[in-house]
Tab-separated table of C-alpha atoms in Angstrom:
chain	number	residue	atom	x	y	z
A	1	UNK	CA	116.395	-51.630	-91.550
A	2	UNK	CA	119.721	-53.237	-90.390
A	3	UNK	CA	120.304	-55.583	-87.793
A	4	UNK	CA	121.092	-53.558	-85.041
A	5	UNK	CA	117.955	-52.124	-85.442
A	6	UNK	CA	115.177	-54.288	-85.489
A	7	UNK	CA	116.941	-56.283	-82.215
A	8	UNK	CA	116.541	-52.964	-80.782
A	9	UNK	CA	113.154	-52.310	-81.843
A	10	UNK	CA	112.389	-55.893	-80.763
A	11	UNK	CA	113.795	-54.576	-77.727
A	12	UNK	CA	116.556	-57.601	-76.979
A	13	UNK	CA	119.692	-58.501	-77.577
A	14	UNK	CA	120.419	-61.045	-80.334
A	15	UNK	CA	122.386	-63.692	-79.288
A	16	UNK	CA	124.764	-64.228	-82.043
A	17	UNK	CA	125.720	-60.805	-81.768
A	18	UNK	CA	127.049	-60.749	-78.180
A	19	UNK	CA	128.384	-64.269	-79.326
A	20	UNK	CA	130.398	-62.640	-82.358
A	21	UNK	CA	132.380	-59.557	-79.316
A	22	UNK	CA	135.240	-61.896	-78.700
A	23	UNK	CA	136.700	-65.034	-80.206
A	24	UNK	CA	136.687	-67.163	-76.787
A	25	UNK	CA	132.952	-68.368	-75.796
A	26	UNK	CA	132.101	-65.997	-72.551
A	27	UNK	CA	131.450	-67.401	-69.674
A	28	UNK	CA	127.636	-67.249	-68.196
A	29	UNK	CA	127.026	-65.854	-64.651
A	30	UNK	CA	124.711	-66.349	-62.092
A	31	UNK	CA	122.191	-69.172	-64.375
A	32	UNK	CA	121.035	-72.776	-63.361
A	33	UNK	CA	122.610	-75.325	-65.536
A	34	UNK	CA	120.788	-78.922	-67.299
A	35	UNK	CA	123.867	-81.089	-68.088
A	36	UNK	CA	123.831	-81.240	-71.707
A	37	UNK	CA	125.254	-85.177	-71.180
A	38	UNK	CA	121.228	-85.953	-69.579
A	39	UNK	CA	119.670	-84.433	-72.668
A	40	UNK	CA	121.949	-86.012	-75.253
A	41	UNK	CA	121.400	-89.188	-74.112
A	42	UNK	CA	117.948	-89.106	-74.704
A	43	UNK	CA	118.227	-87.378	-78.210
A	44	UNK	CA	120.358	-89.838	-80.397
A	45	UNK	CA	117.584	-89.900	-82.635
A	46	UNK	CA	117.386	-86.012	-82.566
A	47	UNK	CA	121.013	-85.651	-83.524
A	48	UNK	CA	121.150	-88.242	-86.558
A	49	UNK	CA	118.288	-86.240	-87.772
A	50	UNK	CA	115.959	-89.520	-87.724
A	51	UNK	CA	111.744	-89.325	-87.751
A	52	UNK	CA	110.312	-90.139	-84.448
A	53	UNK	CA	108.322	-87.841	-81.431
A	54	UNK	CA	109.657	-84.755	-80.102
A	55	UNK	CA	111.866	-84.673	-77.305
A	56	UNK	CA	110.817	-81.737	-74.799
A	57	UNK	CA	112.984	-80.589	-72.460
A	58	UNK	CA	112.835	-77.829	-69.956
A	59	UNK	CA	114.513	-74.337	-69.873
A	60	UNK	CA	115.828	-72.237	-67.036
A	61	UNK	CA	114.653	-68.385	-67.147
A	62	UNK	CA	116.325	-66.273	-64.577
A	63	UNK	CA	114.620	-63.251	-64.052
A	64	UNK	CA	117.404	-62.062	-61.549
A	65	UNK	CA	120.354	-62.411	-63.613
A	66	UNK	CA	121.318	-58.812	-62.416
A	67	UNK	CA	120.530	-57.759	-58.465
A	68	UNK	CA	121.896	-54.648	-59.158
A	69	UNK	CA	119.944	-53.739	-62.333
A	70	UNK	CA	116.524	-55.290	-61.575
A	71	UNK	CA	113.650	-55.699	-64.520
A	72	UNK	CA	116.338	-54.800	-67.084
A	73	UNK	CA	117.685	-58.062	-68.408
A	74	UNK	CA	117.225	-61.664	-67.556
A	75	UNK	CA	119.034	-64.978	-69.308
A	76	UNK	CA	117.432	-68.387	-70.373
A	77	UNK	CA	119.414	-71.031	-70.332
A	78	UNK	CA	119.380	-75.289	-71.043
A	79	UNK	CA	117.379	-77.256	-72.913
A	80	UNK	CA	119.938	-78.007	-75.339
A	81	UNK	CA	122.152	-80.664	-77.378
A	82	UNK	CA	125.525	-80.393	-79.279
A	83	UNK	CA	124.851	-81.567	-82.625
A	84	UNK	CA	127.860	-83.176	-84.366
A	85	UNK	CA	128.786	-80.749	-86.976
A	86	UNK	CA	129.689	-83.430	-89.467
A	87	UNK	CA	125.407	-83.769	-89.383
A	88	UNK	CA	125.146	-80.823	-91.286
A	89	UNK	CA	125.764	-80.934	-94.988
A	90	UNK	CA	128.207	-79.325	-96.744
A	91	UNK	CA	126.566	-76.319	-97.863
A	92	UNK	CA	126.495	-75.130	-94.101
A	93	UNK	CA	130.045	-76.394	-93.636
A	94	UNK	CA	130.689	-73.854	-96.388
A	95	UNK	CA	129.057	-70.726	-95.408
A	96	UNK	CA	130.278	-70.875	-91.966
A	97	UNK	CA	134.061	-71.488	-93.436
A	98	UNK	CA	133.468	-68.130	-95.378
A	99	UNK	CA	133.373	-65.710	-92.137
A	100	UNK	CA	133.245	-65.465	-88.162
A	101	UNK	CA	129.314	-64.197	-88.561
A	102	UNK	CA	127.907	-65.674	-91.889
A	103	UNK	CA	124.283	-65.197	-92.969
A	104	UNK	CA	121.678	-65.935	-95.350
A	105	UNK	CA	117.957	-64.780	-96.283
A	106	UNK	CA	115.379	-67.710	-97.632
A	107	UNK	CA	112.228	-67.160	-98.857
A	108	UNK	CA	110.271	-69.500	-96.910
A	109	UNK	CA	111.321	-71.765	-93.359
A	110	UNK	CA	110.526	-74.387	-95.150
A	111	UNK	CA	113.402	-73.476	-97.788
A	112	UNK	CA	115.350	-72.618	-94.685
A	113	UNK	CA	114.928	-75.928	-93.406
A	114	UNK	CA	115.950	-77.295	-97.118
A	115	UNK	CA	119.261	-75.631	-96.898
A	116	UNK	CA	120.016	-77.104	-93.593
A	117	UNK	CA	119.517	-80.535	-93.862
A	118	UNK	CA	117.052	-81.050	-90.912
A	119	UNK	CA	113.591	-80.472	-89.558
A	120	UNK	CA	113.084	-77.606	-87.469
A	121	UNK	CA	109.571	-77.430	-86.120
A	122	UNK	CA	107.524	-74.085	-87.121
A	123	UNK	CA	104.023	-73.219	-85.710
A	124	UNK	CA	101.480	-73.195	-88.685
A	125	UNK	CA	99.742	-69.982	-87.143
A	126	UNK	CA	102.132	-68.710	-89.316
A	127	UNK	CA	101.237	-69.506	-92.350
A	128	UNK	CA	98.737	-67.386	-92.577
A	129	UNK	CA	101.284	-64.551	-91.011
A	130	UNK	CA	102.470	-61.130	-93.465
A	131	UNK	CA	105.854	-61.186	-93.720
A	132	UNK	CA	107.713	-58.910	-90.981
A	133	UNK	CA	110.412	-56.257	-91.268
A	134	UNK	CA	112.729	-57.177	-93.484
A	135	UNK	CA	116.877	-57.194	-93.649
A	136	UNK	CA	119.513	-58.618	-95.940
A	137	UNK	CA	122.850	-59.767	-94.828
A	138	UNK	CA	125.819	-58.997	-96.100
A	139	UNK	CA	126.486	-60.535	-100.001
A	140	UNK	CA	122.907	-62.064	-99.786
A	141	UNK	CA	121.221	-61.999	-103.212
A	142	UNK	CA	117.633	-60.985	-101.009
A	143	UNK	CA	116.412	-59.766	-98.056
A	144	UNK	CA	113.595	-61.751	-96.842
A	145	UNK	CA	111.874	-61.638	-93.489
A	146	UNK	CA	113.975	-65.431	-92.908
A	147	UNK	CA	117.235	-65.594	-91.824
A	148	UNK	CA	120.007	-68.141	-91.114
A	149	UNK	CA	122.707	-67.285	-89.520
A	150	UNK	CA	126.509	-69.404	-88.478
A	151	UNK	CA	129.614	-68.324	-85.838
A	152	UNK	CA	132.077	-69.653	-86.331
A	153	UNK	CA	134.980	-70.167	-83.870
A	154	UNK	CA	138.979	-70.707	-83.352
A	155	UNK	CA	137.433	-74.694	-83.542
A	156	UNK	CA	135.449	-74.508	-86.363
A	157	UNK	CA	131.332	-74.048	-86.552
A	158	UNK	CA	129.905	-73.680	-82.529
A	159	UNK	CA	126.326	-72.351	-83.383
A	160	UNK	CA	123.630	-72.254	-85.867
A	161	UNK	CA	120.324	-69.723	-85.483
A	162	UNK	CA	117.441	-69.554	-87.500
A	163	UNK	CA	115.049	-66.616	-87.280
A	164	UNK	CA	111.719	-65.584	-88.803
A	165	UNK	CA	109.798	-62.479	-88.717
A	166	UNK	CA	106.434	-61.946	-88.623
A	167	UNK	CA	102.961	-59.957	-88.576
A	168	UNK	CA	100.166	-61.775	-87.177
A	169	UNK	CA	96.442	-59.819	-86.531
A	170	UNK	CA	98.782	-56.635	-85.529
A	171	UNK	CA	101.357	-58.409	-83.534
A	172	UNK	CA	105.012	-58.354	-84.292
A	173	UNK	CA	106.059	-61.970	-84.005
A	174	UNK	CA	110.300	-63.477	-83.832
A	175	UNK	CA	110.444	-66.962	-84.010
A	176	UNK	CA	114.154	-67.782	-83.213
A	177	UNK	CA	115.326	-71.124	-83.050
A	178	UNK	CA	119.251	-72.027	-81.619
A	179	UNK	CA	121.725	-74.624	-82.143
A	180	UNK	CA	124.808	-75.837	-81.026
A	181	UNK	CA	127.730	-78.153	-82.151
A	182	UNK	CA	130.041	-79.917	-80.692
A	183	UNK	CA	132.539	-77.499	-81.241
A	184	UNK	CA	130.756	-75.271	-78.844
A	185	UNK	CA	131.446	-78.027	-76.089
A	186	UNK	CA	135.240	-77.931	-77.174
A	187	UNK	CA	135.468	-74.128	-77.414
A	188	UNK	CA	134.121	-74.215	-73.638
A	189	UNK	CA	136.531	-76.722	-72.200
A	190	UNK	CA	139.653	-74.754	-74.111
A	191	UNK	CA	138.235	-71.037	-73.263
A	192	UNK	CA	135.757	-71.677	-69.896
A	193	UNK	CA	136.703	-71.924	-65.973
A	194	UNK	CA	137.673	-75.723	-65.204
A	195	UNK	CA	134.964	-77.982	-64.238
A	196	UNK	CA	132.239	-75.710	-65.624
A	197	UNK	CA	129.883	-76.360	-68.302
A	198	UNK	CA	128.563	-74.068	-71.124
A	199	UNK	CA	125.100	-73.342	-70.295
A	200	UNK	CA	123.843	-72.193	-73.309
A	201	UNK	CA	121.146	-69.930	-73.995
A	202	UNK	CA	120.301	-66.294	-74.332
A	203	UNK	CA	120.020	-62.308	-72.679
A	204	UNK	CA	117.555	-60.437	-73.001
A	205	UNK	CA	117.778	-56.850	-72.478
A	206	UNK	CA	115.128	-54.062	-71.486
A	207	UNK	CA	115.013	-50.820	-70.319
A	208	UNK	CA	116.365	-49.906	-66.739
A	209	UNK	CA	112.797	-50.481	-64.249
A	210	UNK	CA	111.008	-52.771	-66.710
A	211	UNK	CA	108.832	-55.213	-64.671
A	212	UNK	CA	109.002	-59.025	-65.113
A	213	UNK	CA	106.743	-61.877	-64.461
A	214	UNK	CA	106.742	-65.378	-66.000
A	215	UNK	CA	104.217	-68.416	-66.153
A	216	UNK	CA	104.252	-71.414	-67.718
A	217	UNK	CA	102.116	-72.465	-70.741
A	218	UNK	CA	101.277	-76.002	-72.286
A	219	UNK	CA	99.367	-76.332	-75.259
A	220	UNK	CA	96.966	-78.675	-76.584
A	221	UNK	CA	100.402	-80.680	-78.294
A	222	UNK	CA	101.749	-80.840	-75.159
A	223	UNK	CA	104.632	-78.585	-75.329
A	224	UNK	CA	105.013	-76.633	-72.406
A	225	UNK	CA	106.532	-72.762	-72.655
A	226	UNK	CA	107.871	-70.239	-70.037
A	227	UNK	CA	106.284	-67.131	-71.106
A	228	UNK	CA	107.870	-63.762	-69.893
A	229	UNK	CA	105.902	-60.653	-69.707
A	230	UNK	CA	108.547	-57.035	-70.111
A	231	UNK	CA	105.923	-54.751	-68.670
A	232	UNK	CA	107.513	-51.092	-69.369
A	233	UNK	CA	108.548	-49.122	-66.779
A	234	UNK	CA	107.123	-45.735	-66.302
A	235	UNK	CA	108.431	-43.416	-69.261
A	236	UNK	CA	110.040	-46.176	-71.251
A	237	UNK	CA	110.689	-45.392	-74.818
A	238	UNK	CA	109.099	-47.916	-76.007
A	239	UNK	CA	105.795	-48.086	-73.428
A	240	UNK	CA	104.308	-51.692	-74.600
A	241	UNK	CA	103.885	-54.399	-72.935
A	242	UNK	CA	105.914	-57.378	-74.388
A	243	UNK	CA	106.026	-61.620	-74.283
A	244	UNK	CA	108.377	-64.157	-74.527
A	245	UNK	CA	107.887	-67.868	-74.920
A	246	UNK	CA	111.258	-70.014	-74.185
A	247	UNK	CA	111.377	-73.875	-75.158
A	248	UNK	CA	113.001	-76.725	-76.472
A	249	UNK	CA	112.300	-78.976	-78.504
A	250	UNK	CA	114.705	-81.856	-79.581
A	251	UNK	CA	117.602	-80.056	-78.004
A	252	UNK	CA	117.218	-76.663	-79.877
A	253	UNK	CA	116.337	-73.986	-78.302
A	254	UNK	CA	113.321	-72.189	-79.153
A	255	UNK	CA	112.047	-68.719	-78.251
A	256	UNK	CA	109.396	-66.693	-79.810
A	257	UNK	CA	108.626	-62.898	-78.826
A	258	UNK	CA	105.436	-61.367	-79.468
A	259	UNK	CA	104.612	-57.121	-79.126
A	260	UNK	CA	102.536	-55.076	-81.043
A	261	UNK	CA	103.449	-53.861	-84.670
A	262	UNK	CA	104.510	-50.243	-84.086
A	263	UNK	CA	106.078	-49.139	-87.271
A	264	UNK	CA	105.270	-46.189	-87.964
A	265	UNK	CA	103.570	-44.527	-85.084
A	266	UNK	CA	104.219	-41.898	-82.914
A	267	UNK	CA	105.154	-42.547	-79.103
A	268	UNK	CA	101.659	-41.528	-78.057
A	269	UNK	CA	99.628	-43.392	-80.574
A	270	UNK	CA	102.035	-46.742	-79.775
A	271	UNK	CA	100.662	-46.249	-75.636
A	272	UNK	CA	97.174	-45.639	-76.887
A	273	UNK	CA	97.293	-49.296	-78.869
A	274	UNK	CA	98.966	-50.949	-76.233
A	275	UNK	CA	96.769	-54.401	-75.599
A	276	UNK	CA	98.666	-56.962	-73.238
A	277	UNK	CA	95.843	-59.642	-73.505
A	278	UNK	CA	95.731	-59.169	-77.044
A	279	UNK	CA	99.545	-59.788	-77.468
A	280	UNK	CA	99.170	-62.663	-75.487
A	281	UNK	CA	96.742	-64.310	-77.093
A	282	UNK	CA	98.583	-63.990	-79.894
A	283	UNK	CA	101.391	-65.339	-78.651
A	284	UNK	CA	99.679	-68.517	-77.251
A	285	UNK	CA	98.468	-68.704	-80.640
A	286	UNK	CA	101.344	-69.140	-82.305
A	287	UNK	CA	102.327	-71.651	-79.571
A	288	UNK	CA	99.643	-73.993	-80.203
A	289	UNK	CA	100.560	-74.275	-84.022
A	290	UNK	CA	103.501	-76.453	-82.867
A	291	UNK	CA	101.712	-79.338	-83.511
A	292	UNK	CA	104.651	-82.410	-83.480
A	293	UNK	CA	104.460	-85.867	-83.985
């Protein structure tokens, strides 16, 4: 299963890959904005990659991104930092000097994390998770259910994304985790409209009628989620209900989508297993194994 593919199965848009249409950074419309200046100020500790508590910060969902096109998309944005890309070691400077879109499959997050050169928080609940639908990228040596990911642009590396996939007691879990560098916030200034700031974030993209609600969620740890339910509008193609969780967490943005494991089905046996509350709890689950110091 290629890429295309499972982000359309997972029924969303992956970020990178609208990122990767066109050299020039795209402007966002119609989304709040955090100054990224307020959160870096309160992240230097974040950014040299240094032990100490997790920073939380909130994120923006707009579930009216598109008046015209209601329930079919919305955007999340803030909650982020530019990283210095001279903080990432050289292996990273490497693979995203090799091509625009570079990728690479790990075994494990924690081998992910390894390659990177910094922590990025995990929920335990998914330890005990099967691995999900795999894919391999281009040159990788294996294609493992964990992916990293680099674009590069015209001044140098502007984003990093880490994604894992996962089956958890029938549920089809993405945990996605985004970064950006410095670069980003000198790609914006060169390619943006003056006096506007990059926002950030990510679209997500359902079918045409889809209906959206969102609430928020803290968990036992303290970290506090906006959790979108996609329910599907009458007919859909794919007739599930669906969650996502936004968040941030030391300036990288965090989102984690949870719907139920179809592969394989038929259209009418995939309705007839439908269970919103189970998906949720599943979800919330996963949630409350971010346990941070």
């Amino acid at each position: 299963m290629n890429k295309e593919h499972i982000m359309e199965a997972m029924g969303h848009i992956d970020p990178e890959l609208i990122a990767a249409a066109d050299a020039p950074i795209p402007r966002r419309g119609r989304t709040r904005r955090l100054r990224p200046a307020l959160i870096a100020a309160c992240l230097c500790a974040a950014l040299l990659g240094t032990a100490g508590a997790a920073q939380f910060f909130g994120v923006n969902v707009d579930l009216q991104t598109n008046s015209d096109h209601p329930g079919d998309n919305y955007t999340v944005t803030g909650g982020f930092a530019f990283f210095p890309v001279d903080s990432f070691p050289q292996q990273i400077q490497d693979m995203a000097a090799a091509d625009k879109v570079a990728g690479r499959n790990f075994a494990s997050w924690a081998e992910l994390e390894e390659f990177l050169g910094r922590k990025l928080p995990s929920s335990t609940a998914l330890a005990s998770a099967q691995p999900g639908p795999q894919e391999r990228f281009a040159g990788s040596e294996r294609g493992t259910h964990i992916l990293l990911h680099t674009y590069t642009a015209d001044q140098g590396l502007v984003s990093i994304g880490a994604e894992g996939n996962y089956v958890l007691d029938g549920v089809w879990v993405q945990q996605s985790a985004q970064l950006y560098t410095d670069k980003m916030e000198q790609n914006y200034k060169e390619y943006g409209l003056e006096g506007e700031e990059f926002n950030g974030g990510v679209v997500m993209l359902y079918e045409e009628g889809s209906a959206m609600s969102q609430e928020t969620y803290t968990t036992p740890g303290g970290l506090a989620a906006t959790i979108v339910e996609v329910a599907p509008a009458p007919g859909a193609v794919r007739p599930t209900t669906d969650y996502n969780a936004h968040f941030s967490i030391n300036g990288i943005q965090y989102h984690v989508t949870a719907q139920p494991y179809c592969v394989g089905m038929t259209g009418a046996e995939v309705a007839a297993s439908d269970d919103p509350a189970h998906t949720l709890d599943v979800l919330k689950t996963v949630l409350d194994g971010f346990v941070l110091n």
